CSV table of C-alpha atoms and ligand atoms in Angstrom, one decimal:
chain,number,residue,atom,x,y,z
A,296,UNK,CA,167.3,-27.9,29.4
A,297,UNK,CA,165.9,-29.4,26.6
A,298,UNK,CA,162.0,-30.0,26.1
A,299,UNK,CA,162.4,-33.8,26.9
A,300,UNK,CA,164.3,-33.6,29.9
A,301,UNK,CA,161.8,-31.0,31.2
A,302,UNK,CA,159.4,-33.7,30.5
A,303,UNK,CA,161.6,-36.4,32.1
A,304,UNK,CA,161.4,-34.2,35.5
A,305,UNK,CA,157.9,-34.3,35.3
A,306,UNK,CA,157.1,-37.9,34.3
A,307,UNK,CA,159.9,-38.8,37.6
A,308,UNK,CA,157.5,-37.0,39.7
A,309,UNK,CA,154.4,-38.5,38.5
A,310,UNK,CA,153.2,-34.8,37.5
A,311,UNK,CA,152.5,-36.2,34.0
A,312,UNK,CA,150.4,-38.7,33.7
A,313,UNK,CA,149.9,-40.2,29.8
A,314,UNK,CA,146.5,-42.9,29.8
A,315,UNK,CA,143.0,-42.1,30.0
A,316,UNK,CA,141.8,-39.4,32.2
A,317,UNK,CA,138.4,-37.8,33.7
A,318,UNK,CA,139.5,-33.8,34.0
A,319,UNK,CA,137.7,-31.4,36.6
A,320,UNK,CA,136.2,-29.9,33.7
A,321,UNK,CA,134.3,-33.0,33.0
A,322,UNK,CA,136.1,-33.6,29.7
A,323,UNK,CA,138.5,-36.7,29.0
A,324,UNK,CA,141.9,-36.3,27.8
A,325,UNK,CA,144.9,-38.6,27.5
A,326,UNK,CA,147.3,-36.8,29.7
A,327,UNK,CA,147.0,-35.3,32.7
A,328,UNK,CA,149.4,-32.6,33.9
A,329,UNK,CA,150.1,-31.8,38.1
A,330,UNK,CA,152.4,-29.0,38.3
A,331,UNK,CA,152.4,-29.0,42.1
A,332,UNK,CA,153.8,-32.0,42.4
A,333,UNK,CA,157.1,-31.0,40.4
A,334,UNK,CA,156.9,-27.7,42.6
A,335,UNK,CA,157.2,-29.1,45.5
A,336,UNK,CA,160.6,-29.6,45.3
A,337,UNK,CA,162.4,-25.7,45.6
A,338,UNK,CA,165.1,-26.7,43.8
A,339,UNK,CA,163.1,-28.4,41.4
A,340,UNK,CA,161.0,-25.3,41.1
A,341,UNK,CA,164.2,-22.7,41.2
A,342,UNK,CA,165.3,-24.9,38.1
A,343,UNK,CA,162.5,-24.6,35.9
A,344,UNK,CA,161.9,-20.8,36.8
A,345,UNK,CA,165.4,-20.3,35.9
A,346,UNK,CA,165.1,-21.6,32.7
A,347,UNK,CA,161.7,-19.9,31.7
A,348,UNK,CA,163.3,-16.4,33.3
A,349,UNK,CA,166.0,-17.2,30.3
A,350,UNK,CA,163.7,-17.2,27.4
A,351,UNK,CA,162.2,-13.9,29.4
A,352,UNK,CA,165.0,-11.7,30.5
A,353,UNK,CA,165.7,-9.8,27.3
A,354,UNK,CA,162.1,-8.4,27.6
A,355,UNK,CA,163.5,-6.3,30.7
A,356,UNK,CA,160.5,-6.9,32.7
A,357,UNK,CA,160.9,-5.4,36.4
A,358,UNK,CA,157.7,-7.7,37.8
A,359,UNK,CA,156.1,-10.7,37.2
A,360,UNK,CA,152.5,-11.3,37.8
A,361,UNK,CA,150.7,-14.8,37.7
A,362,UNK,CA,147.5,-16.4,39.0
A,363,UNK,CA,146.9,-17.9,42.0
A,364,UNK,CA,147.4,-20.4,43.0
A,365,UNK,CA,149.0,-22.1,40.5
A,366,UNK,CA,151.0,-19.9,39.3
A,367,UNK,CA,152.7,-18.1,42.7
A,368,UNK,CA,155.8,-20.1,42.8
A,369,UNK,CA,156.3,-20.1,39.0
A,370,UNK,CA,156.1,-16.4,38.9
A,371,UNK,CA,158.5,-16.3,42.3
A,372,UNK,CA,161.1,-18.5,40.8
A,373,UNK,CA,161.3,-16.8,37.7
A,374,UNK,CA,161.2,-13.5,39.6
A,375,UNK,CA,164.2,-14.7,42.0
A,376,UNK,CA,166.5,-15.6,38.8
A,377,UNK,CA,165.6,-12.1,37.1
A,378,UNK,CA,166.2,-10.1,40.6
A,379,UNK,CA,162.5,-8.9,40.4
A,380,UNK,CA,159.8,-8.8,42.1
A,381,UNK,CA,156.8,-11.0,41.8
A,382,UNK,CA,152.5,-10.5,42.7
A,383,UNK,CA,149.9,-12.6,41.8
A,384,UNK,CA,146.5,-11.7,41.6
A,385,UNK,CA,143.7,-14.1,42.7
A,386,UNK,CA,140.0,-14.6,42.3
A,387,UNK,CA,137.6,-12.5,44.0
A,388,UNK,CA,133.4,-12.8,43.8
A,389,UNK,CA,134.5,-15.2,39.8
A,390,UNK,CA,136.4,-12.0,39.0
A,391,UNK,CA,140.6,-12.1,38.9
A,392,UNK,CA,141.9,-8.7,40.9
A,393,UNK,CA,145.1,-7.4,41.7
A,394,UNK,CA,145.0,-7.6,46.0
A,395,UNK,CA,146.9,-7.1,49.6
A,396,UNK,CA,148.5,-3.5,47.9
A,397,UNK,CA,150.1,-4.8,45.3
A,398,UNK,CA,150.8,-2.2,42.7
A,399,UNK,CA,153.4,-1.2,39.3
A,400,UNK,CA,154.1,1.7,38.5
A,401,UNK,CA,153.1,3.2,35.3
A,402,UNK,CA,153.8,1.9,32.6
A,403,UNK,CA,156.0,-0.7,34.4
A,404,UNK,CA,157.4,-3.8,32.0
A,405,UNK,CA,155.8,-6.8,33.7
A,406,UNK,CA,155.5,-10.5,32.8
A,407,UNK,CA,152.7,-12.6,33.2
A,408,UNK,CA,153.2,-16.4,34.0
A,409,UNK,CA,151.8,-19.4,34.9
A,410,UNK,CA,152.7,-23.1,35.5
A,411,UNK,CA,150.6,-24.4,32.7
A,412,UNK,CA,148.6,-23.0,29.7
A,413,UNK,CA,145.4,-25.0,28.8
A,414,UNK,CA,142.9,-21.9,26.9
A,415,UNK,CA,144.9,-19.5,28.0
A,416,UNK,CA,141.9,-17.4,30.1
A,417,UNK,CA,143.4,-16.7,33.1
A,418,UNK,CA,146.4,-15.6,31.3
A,419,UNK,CA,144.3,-13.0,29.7
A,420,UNK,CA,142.7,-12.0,33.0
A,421,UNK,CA,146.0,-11.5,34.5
A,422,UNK,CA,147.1,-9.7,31.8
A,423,UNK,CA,144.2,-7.4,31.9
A,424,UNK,CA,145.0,-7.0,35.5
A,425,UNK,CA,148.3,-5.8,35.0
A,426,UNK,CA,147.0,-3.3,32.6
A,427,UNK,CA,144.3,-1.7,34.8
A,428,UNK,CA,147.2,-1.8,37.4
A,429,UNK,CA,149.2,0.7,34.7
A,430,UNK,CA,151.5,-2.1,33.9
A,431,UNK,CA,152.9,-3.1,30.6
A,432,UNK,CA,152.7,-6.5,29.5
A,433,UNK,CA,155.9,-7.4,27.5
A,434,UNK,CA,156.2,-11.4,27.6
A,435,UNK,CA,154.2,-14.0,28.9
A,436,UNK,CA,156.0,-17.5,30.1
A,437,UNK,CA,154.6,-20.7,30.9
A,438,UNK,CA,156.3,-24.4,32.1
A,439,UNK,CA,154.1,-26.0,29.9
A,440,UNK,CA,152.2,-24.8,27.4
A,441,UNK,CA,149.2,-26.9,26.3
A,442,UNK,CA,147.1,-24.9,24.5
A,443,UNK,CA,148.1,-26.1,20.9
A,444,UNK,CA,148.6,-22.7,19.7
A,445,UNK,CA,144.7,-21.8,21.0
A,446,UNK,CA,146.0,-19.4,23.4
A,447,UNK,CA,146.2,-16.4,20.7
A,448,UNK,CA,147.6,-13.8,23.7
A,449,UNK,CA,149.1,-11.3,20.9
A,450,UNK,CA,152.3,-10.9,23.6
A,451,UNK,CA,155.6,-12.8,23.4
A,452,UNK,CA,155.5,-16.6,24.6
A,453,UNK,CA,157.4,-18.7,25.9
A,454,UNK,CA,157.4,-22.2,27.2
A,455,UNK,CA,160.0,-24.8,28.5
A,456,UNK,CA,157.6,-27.4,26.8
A,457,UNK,CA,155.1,-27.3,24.0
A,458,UNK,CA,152.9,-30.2,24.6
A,459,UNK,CA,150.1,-31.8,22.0
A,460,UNK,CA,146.9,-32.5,24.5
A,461,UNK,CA,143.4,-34.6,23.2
A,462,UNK,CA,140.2,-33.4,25.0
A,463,UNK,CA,137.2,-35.3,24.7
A,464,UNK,CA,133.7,-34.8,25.4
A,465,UNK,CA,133.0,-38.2,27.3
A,466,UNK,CA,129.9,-39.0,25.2
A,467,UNK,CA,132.8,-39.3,22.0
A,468,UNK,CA,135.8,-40.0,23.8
A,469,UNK,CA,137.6,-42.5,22.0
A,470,UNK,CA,139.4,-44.1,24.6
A,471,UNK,CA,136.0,-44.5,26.4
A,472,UNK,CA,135.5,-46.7,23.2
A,473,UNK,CA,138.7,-48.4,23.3
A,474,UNK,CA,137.1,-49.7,26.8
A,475,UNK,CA,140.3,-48.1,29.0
A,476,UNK,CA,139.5,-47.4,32.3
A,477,UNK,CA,139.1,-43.4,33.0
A,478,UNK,CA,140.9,-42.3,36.0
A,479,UNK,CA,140.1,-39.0,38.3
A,480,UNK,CA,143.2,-38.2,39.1
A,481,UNK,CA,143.6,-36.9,43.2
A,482,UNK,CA,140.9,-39.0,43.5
A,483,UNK,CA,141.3,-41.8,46.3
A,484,UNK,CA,138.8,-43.8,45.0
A,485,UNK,CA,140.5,-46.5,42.9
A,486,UNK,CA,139.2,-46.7,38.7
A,487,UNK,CA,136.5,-49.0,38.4
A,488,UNK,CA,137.2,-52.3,36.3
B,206,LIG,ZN1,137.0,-41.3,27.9
C-alpha cells in the first residue's frame, strides 16, 4: 500500500480530519487524526498491521509491545501477521508498567508499536518497559507517524505514512486569525459561528 491510499482509508473513515482543530492538549492544529475509527473495522485493522509487520519482519522480533489503549489492536494485528505474540503495557498511578503477567524472556527481540506517533513519549516509555522487562528493542512501527522527525527513538522506524502536522498555541494560531471556526473533535457540541 502506498502512503496515499493509506491516507485514502483514513480520510473514507473520517479518521482524518484536515481544517481547524482544538486538540485535548489544548493546542490547535490543522488536522486531526482518530485511529479508532479506522480500527474498528478488523479487516481494516488486519490490513494496516499487515503492512507495518512488513516493514518489521526482517528485525525477527518474537513480541510486540504497544501502549494502551491505542496501541492494543495495532500491536495485535501486526503480531497476528508475524505469528507472534503481542502485550501492551498500560498506565498505572502516571507511570507506564508492564501488567496481568506479561513477561519476555531475556534478551527477547521485541517491537514496540503504536497507532500514531505525535512526540514520541509513550513510545519511549514502552520501550523502557520492554527493557526493564529484559527485552530487546529491535524496531519500532507506527500507522502514522506525525512527529516530523521529533521523535529521535535511536531504534529502527517505520511508518505506513509520514505525515507533516502544524500545532499552534491558540493565543498565535494562525487559523484563529484567519477567523475559521475551531472544532473539538468527539465533541457533540456543534462549533460556534
Ligand atoms: Zn486556532
Amino acid at each position: 500500500m502506498t502512503e496515499s491510499e493509506v491516507l485514502q482509508i483514513f480520510r473514507e473513515n473520517s479518521a482524518l480530519l484536515e481544517g481547524h482543530f482544538i486538540l485535548s492538549s489544548g493546542l490547535h492544529s490543522d488536522r486531526y487524526i482518530q485511529c479508532a475509527l479506522v480500527l474498528q473495522y478488523p479487516s481494516i485493522a488486519e490490513q494496516l498491521g499487515s503492512e507495518l509487520a512488513a516493514k518489521l519482519q526482517h528485525l525477527g522480533a518474537s513480541v510486540v509491545a504497544a501502549p494502551a489503549l491505542g496501541g492494543v489492536i495495532v500491536a495485535h494485528e501486526v503480531a497476528r501477521a508475524l505469528g507472534v505474540r503481542a502485550l501492551f503495557t498500560e498506565r498505572q498511578m502516571g507511570a507506564m508498567s508492564l501488567r496481568r503477567g506479561f513477561s519476555l524472556s531475556p534478551d527477547e527481540p521485541a517491537l514496540v508499536v503504536e497507532d500514531v506517533i505525535t512526540t514520541g513519549g509513550s513510545t519511549r516509555e514502552t520501550i523502557a518497559c520492554v527493557r526493564q522487562g529484559g527485552g530487546n528493542v529491535v524496531g519500532v512501527g507506527a500507522l502514522i507517524d506525525r512527529s516530523g522527525g521529533a521523535a529521535n527513538l535511536a531504534v529502527l522506524k517505520a511508518s505506513l505514512v509520514r505525515l507533516a502536522v502544524q500545532n499552534f498555541d491558540p493565543a498565535d494560531c494562525p487559523l484563529c486569525r484567519s477567523g475559521i471556526p475551531a472544532v473539538k473533535p468527539g465533541s457533540r457540541t456543534p462549533p460556534a459561528e
